[in-house]
Tab-separated table of C-alpha atoms in Angstrom:
chain	number	residue	atom	x	y	z
U	1	MET	CA	114.422	79.978	123.278
U	2	SER	CA	112.387	81.328	120.070
U	3	VAL	CA	110.020	78.947	117.608
U	4	SER	CA	108.163	81.073	115.333
U	5	PRO	CA	103.645	80.806	115.936
U	6	ASP	CA	104.314	78.926	112.486
U	7	LEU	CA	106.329	76.513	113.770
U	8	ALA	CA	104.923	75.881	117.038
U	9	ARG	CA	102.936	73.374	116.428
U	10	PRO	CA	101.870	69.782	117.544
U	11	ILE	CA	104.183	67.499	115.881
U	12	VAL	CA	101.496	65.409	112.712
U	13	ASP	CA	102.486	62.854	110.572
U	14	ARG	CA	100.089	61.733	107.681
U	15	TYR	CA	98.420	59.568	109.167
U	16	GLY	CA	96.899	62.105	111.692
U	17	ARG	CA	99.272	60.086	115.198
U	18	VAL	CA	100.334	63.919	116.752
U	19	HIS	CA	103.202	63.685	118.193
U	20	ARG	CA	103.743	63.805	122.472
U	21	ASP	CA	106.810	62.132	123.166
U	22	LEU	CA	110.259	62.447	123.036
U	23	ARG	CA	112.761	59.364	123.885
U	24	ILE	CA	116.578	60.738	124.921
U	25	SER	CA	118.799	58.444	124.790
U	26	LEU	CA	121.788	59.901	127.199
U	27	THR	CA	124.135	57.263	126.026
U	28	ASP	CA	125.029	54.100	123.894
U	29	LYS	CA	126.997	52.738	126.361
U	30	CYS	CA	126.055	50.471	128.942
U	31	ASN	CA	127.327	47.635	132.128
U	32	LEU	CA	125.748	44.889	130.632
U	33	ARG	CA	125.356	42.932	127.703
U	34	CYS	CA	122.594	40.690	127.122
U	35	THR	CA	122.507	38.160	125.328
U	36	TYR	CA	119.477	39.849	123.055
U	37	CYS	CA	121.135	43.246	122.780
U	38	MET	CA	124.650	43.464	121.620
U	39	PRO	CA	127.890	40.210	122.304
U	40	ALA	CA	129.498	39.816	124.169
U	41	GLU	CA	132.846	42.110	123.072
U	42	GLY	CA	129.753	44.505	123.198
U	43	VAL	CA	130.066	46.980	120.156
U	44	PRO	CA	131.766	49.656	119.239
U	45	TRP	CA	130.741	52.854	121.229
U	46	LEU	CA	130.879	56.482	120.070
U	47	HIS	CA	132.840	58.553	120.329
U	48	LYS	CA	132.689	61.495	122.608
U	49	GLU	CA	133.042	64.038	120.759
U	50	ASN	CA	129.873	63.629	118.828
U	51	ILE	CA	128.114	62.735	121.799
U	52	LEU	CA	125.001	65.655	122.732
U	53	THR	CA	126.031	68.311	125.593
U	54	THR	CA	124.052	68.385	128.256
U	55	ASP	CA	123.123	72.369	127.135
U	56	GLU	CA	122.053	70.600	123.882
U	57	LEU	CA	119.641	67.743	125.442
U	58	VAL	CA	118.324	71.012	126.857
U	59	ARG	CA	117.720	72.112	123.996
U	60	VAL	CA	116.338	70.432	122.499
U	61	ALA	CA	113.803	69.818	124.805
U	62	GLU	CA	113.182	73.094	124.992
U	63	VAL	CA	112.170	73.292	120.867
U	64	ALA	CA	109.862	70.224	121.858
U	65	ALA	CA	107.640	70.816	124.140
U	66	ALA	CA	107.506	74.803	122.163
U	67	LEU	CA	105.878	72.067	119.864
U	68	GLY	CA	103.754	69.612	121.963
U	69	ILE	CA	106.194	66.923	123.746
U	70	VAL	CA	104.975	66.499	127.491
U	71	GLU	CA	106.180	64.216	128.435
U	72	VAL	CA	109.871	62.974	127.943
U	73	ARG	CA	112.136	59.818	128.645
U	74	LEU	CA	115.119	59.204	129.239
U	75	THR	CA	116.930	55.912	128.336
U	76	GLY	CA	120.722	54.498	127.168
U	77	GLY	CA	122.845	52.023	126.654
U	78	GLU	CA	122.591	52.939	130.550
U	79	PRO	CA	121.722	56.478	130.722
U	80	LEU	CA	122.787	56.073	134.672
U	81	LEU	CA	126.105	56.288	133.685
U	82	ARG	CA	125.388	59.331	132.241
U	83	PRO	CA	127.859	61.462	134.440
U	84	ASP	CA	125.256	64.223	134.883
U	85	ALA	CA	122.475	62.607	134.964
U	86	VAL	CA	121.274	63.818	137.290
U	87	ASP	CA	121.744	66.941	135.728
U	88	VAL	CA	119.942	65.967	132.951
U	89	VAL	CA	116.754	65.832	134.539
U	90	ALA	CA	117.275	68.341	136.926
U	91	ARG	CA	116.870	71.175	134.029
U	92	MET	CA	114.364	69.113	131.965
U	93	SER	CA	111.759	68.583	134.730
U	94	ALA	CA	111.955	72.467	134.194
U	95	ILE	CA	110.932	72.903	130.605
U	96	ILE	CA	107.392	74.453	130.275
U	97	GLY	CA	105.506	72.630	127.780
U	98	GLU	CA	101.503	73.248	127.383
U	99	ASP	CA	100.107	71.139	129.923
U	100	GLY	CA	103.093	71.973	132.410
U	101	PRO	CA	106.295	70.634	133.917
U	102	LEU	CA	107.393	67.805	131.714
U	103	GLU	CA	106.742	64.319	132.541
U	104	LEU	CA	110.682	63.504	133.115
U	105	SER	CA	110.701	59.602	132.665
U	106	MET	CA	113.438	56.922	132.834
U	107	THR	CA	114.587	53.692	131.752
U	108	THR	CA	117.723	52.445	133.285
U	109	ASN	CA	118.970	48.848	134.792
U	110	GLY	CA	118.336	49.405	138.407
U	111	ILE	CA	122.281	49.207	138.962
U	112	ARG	CA	123.213	52.651	140.049
U	113	LEU	CA	120.102	53.290	140.995
U	114	PRO	CA	120.342	52.961	145.230
U	115	GLN	CA	123.335	55.446	144.773
U	116	LEU	CA	120.583	57.566	142.206
U	117	ALA	CA	117.384	57.365	142.777
U	118	GLU	CA	116.946	59.668	145.329
U	119	PRO	CA	118.805	62.258	143.527
U	120	LEU	CA	116.394	61.926	140.779
U	121	VAL	CA	113.569	62.289	143.064
U	122	GLU	CA	114.883	65.828	143.988
U	123	ALA	CA	116.237	67.070	140.352
U	124	GLY	CA	112.301	66.511	139.311
U	125	LEU	CA	112.243	62.889	137.536
U	126	THR	CA	109.152	61.034	138.064
U	127	ARG	CA	108.467	57.581	137.144
U	128	VAL	CA	111.106	54.447	136.378
U	129	ASN	CA	110.779	51.085	134.297
U	130	VAL	CA	113.722	49.149	135.408
U	131	SER	CA	114.460	46.028	132.817
U	132	LEU	CA	114.343	42.863	134.569
U	133	ASP	CA	114.341	39.097	132.915
U	134	THR	CA	115.184	36.343	135.905
U	135	LEU	CA	114.972	36.433	138.926
U	136	ARG	CA	117.563	33.576	138.746
U	137	ARG	CA	121.207	34.769	139.393
U	138	ASP	CA	123.288	32.127	137.330
U	139	ARG	CA	120.850	33.046	134.428
U	140	PHE	CA	120.565	36.805	134.958
U	141	HIS	CA	124.598	36.092	134.613
U	142	ASP	CA	124.371	34.151	131.498
U	143	LEU	CA	121.778	36.631	129.489
U	144	THR	CA	123.224	39.795	130.715
U	145	ARG	CA	126.722	38.576	130.626
U	146	ARG	CA	127.696	40.154	134.560
U	147	ASP	CA	127.042	38.537	138.186
U	148	LYS	CA	125.333	41.754	139.044
U	149	LEU	CA	121.526	40.446	139.681
U	150	PRO	CA	122.075	41.703	143.375
U	151	ALA	CA	122.538	45.076	142.418
U	152	VAL	CA	119.138	45.621	139.919
U	153	LEU	CA	117.632	43.798	143.193
U	154	ALA	CA	119.066	46.704	145.095
U	155	GLY	CA	118.316	49.337	142.217
U	156	ILE	CA	113.994	48.642	142.124
U	157	ASP	CA	114.080	48.678	146.443
U	158	ALA	CA	115.582	52.423	146.388
U	159	ALA	CA	113.479	53.209	143.433
U	160	ILE	CA	109.723	52.994	145.638
U	161	ALA	CA	112.554	53.944	149.154
U	162	ALA	CA	112.555	56.796	147.013
U	163	GLY	CA	109.131	57.264	145.894
U	164	LEU	CA	109.873	56.569	141.869
U	165	ALA	CA	105.901	55.008	141.399
U	166	PRO	CA	104.123	53.574	139.737
U	167	VAL	CA	107.919	51.477	138.817
U	168	LYS	CA	107.580	49.025	135.561
U	169	ILE	CA	109.588	46.300	135.626
U	170	ASN	CA	110.442	45.248	132.180
U	171	ALA	CA	111.371	41.883	131.182
U	172	VAL	CA	111.655	40.296	127.019
U	173	ALA	CA	110.007	36.584	127.403
U	174	MET	CA	112.408	34.828	125.491
U	175	ARG	CA	111.743	31.064	125.253
U	176	GLY	CA	113.772	28.560	126.875
U	177	VAL	CA	115.236	30.881	128.217
U	178	ASN	CA	113.438	32.440	130.869
U	179	ASP	CA	109.881	31.835	130.130
U	180	ASP	CA	109.592	30.072	133.162
U	181	GLU	CA	109.720	32.700	134.884
U	182	LEU	CA	107.113	34.816	133.723
U	183	VAL	CA	104.792	34.150	136.778
U	184	ASP	CA	107.761	34.631	139.128
U	185	LEU	CA	108.097	37.872	137.968
U	186	VAL	CA	104.238	39.136	138.044
U	187	ALA	CA	104.021	37.331	141.905
U	188	PHE	CA	107.431	39.832	142.282
U	189	ALA	CA	106.167	43.035	141.654
U	190	ARG	CA	103.364	41.938	142.840
U	191	ASP	CA	104.551	42.277	146.481
U	192	LYS	CA	106.669	45.118	145.854
U	193	GLY	CA	103.776	46.945	144.882
U	194	ALA	CA	104.581	47.494	141.065
U	195	GLU	CA	103.695	46.379	137.964
U	196	MET	CA	105.664	43.833	136.139
U	197	ARG	CA	105.685	43.981	132.565
U	198	PHE	CA	106.398	42.139	129.088
U	199	ILE	CA	107.481	42.439	125.868
U	200	GLU	CA	107.919	40.304	123.021
U	201	GLN	CA	111.400	40.696	121.299
U	202	MET	CA	112.187	42.347	119.322
U	203	PRO	CA	114.252	41.928	115.929
U	204	LEU	CA	116.976	44.877	117.590
U	205	ASP	CA	119.769	43.118	118.632
U	206	ALA	CA	123.336	44.408	117.309
U	207	GLY	CA	124.444	40.613	116.038
U	208	HIS	CA	120.878	40.524	114.135
U	209	THR	CA	119.736	36.743	115.162
U	210	TRP	CA	116.521	36.829	115.763
U	211	THR	CA	113.593	35.025	114.947
U	212	ARG	CA	109.828	34.711	115.508
U	213	ALA	CA	109.529	31.455	116.388
U	214	ALA	CA	112.273	32.177	120.082
U	215	MET	CA	109.807	34.812	120.705
U	216	VAL	CA	107.160	34.141	123.051
U	217	THR	CA	103.830	35.909	122.455
U	218	GLY	CA	101.930	37.779	123.909
U	219	GLU	CA	99.797	35.840	123.409
U	220	GLU	CA	102.201	33.610	124.836
U	221	ILE	CA	102.555	35.435	127.944
U	222	LEU	CA	98.632	35.345	128.857
U	223	ALA	CA	98.216	31.646	128.815
U	224	GLU	CA	100.745	31.259	131.085
U	225	LEU	CA	99.429	33.562	133.337
U	226	GLU	CA	95.795	32.834	133.475
U	227	GLN	CA	97.177	29.180	135.269
U	228	VAL	CA	97.499	30.278	137.828
U	229	PHE	CA	95.955	33.851	137.751
U	230	GLU	CA	92.653	36.008	137.316
U	231	ILE	CA	93.071	37.997	134.149
U	232	ALA	CA	90.845	40.866	133.741
U	233	GLU	CA	91.968	43.644	130.805
U	234	PHE	CA	92.085	46.989	132.836
U	235	GLY	CA	91.589	50.714	131.423
U	236	ASP	CA	91.385	52.610	127.761
U	237	ARG	CA	95.588	51.574	126.596
U	238	GLY	CA	95.159	54.814	124.632
U	239	THR	CA	98.978	55.688	123.014
U	240	SER	CA	100.775	53.601	125.922
U	241	PRO	CA	102.214	50.154	123.644
U	242	ALA	CA	101.305	48.237	126.874
U	243	GLU	CA	98.190	45.782	127.561
U	244	ARG	CA	97.587	45.648	131.128
U	245	PHE	CA	95.184	43.540	133.238
U	246	LEU	CA	94.066	43.165	136.760
U	247	ILE	CA	95.537	40.232	137.977
U	248	ASP	CA	93.376	38.362	140.919
U	249	GLY	CA	91.047	41.551	140.811
U	250	GLY	CA	94.121	44.165	141.070
U	251	PRO	CA	94.932	46.234	142.746
U	252	THR	CA	98.355	44.784	141.320
U	253	THR	CA	98.309	44.752	137.056
U	254	VAL	CA	99.864	43.736	134.332
U	255	GLY	CA	101.013	44.842	130.873
U	256	VAL	CA	101.792	42.760	128.061
U	257	ILE	CA	104.159	44.524	124.780
U	258	ARG	CA	103.160	42.887	122.167
U	259	SER	CA	104.890	44.793	119.225
U	260	VAL	CA	105.499	42.823	116.802
U	261	THR	CA	101.996	40.841	116.967
U	262	LEU	CA	99.826	43.237	118.400
U	263	PRO	CA	101.047	45.992	117.197
U	264	PHE	CA	100.152	49.319	118.406
U	265	CYS	CA	101.520	51.500	115.543
U	266	GLY	CA	97.977	53.136	114.910
U	267	ALA	CA	98.350	55.013	117.749
U	268	CYS	CA	102.404	56.159	118.546
U	269	ASP	CA	103.041	59.261	119.501
U	270	ARG	CA	106.530	58.563	119.846
U	271	VAL	CA	110.507	60.369	118.867
U	272	ARG	CA	113.125	59.429	119.867
U	273	LEU	CA	116.845	60.735	119.626
U	274	THR	CA	119.650	59.442	119.357
U	275	ALA	CA	122.529	60.037	121.933
U	276	ASP	CA	124.496	61.032	118.870
U	277	GLY	CA	122.074	63.247	118.533
U	278	GLN	CA	119.981	61.265	114.828
U	279	LEU	CA	116.114	62.147	115.540
U	280	ARG	CA	114.303	59.052	113.895
U	281	ASN	CA	110.961	58.498	113.324
U	282	CYS	CA	109.761	54.728	114.202
U	283	LEU	CA	111.953	52.558	116.393
U	284	PHE	CA	112.848	50.973	113.297
U	285	ALA	CA	113.743	53.562	110.760
U	286	ARG	CA	115.644	52.487	108.194
U	287	GLU	CA	116.809	55.443	107.961
U	288	GLU	CA	118.127	59.156	109.641
U	289	SER	CA	117.830	63.002	110.550
U	290	ASP	CA	120.601	64.365	112.007
U	291	LEU	CA	119.789	67.321	114.004
U	292	LEU	CA	123.522	67.809	115.361
U	293	GLY	CA	124.529	68.576	112.345
U	294	VAL	CA	121.866	71.076	113.111
U	295	LEU	CA	122.134	71.758	116.299
U	296	ARG	CA	126.411	72.203	115.830
U	297	SER	CA	126.545	74.616	112.556
U	298	GLY	CA	124.569	77.745	114.442
U	299	GLY	CA	120.748	76.256	113.439
U	300	THR	CA	118.201	78.150	114.747
U	301	ASP	CA	115.245	76.914	117.130
U	302	ASP	CA	113.073	77.178	113.987
U	303	ASP	CA	115.109	74.971	112.498
U	304	ILE	CA	115.908	72.440	114.807
U	305	ALA	CA	111.445	72.430	114.490
U	306	ALA	CA	111.506	72.775	111.153
U	307	LEU	CA	113.518	69.605	111.411
U	308	MET	CA	111.169	67.504	113.911
U	309	HIS	CA	107.661	68.343	111.450
U	310	THR	CA	110.204	67.534	108.997
U	311	CYS	CA	111.806	63.801	110.075
U	312	ILE	CA	107.427	63.376	111.370
U	313	ALA	CA	106.057	63.818	108.133
U	314	GLY	CA	108.079	60.561	106.599
U	315	LYS	CA	107.156	57.990	109.145
U	316	LEU	CA	105.399	55.014	108.064
U	317	PRO	CA	102.997	53.753	108.855
U	318	GLY	CA	103.697	50.823	110.426
U	319	HIS	CA	107.425	49.636	111.260
U	320	GLY	CA	107.151	46.940	108.047
U	321	ILE	CA	108.526	43.645	111.196
U	322	ASP	CA	105.970	41.375	109.443
U	323	ASP	CA	106.502	43.139	105.231
U	324	PRO	CA	109.475	40.354	102.948
U	325	GLY	CA	111.310	42.758	102.616
U	326	PHE	CA	111.630	44.232	106.411
U	327	LEU	CA	115.254	44.470	106.790
U	328	GLN	CA	116.909	45.272	110.959
U	329	PRO	CA	117.359	48.811	112.018
U	330	ASP	CA	121.302	49.144	111.518
U	331	ARG	CA	122.092	50.288	114.886
U	332	PRO	CA	121.524	48.185	118.013
U	333	MET	CA	118.532	48.716	120.406
U	334	SER	CA	121.362	50.261	122.511
U	335	ALA	CA	122.603	53.386	119.821
U	336	ILE	CA	119.032	53.406	119.001
U	337	GLY	CA	116.916	54.237	122.647
U	338	GLY	CA	114.246	52.906	124.214
């Protein structure tokens, strides 16, 4: 791997945001059918021949590290459905960036963690976020259209036992769906020694049915928690999407991600790579940069680096959800990667 000195520089957009976090989708496939993500019948999957190979993924990560990327988060779909997910982690964790080895984390629904948590840790995975919107089995089935709550709970236990830390539990707060479980979810995470994180629902569903009225705001989430817990702001948010709050004086914390009502776009340091090799400079981007084409047409490492710089140079100041002309991305969250 060789990137020319004039290209081996930090990825900075025209607003001065330095990009140090690369989100890589390993697959668009998922073994759940969450109602806020995709329809019951699912969505058309990407063709296998268009999915980046492990060699291609590692090559992109190596170039990214030369450009100042220090953290890679593996996402999906469900990343652990990729047969060689452990090998991907092992090879990427061996990449050396400016701060040492790349920090490897993953967002998963947890279903395969009972089998894979230990191998993932041995391969170099450091942290994991597990998606869990409800603790009720019947409600989980209604939300995901699958009876998999016991498997997810076992996955959380396996992640903790394997030494992944911190384990963060992500929940999308939805009005009339799970907004009566916010306190229970925090108590569950506290008892596990994990961190609960609530996310405002974003317009990223395949059916384009999102409405602001159905979204539970971060302010409402905090107001609900304050009825039971003592809440205090904690730490500097930095480039993190989550505001963190101490629960009852700590050490338990809860995170709230107000992507819609209190966007963190001004500090965003993320760039995304879809499973089919498209670079996205924003979760809500309407345009993509074709890295797959560069990789499979004999492109050099300089070509990859140049495309990354060009992609980020075109990044807008914000996601524009509140703009009158906002258009939801054509791809659903499962195809973009979190």
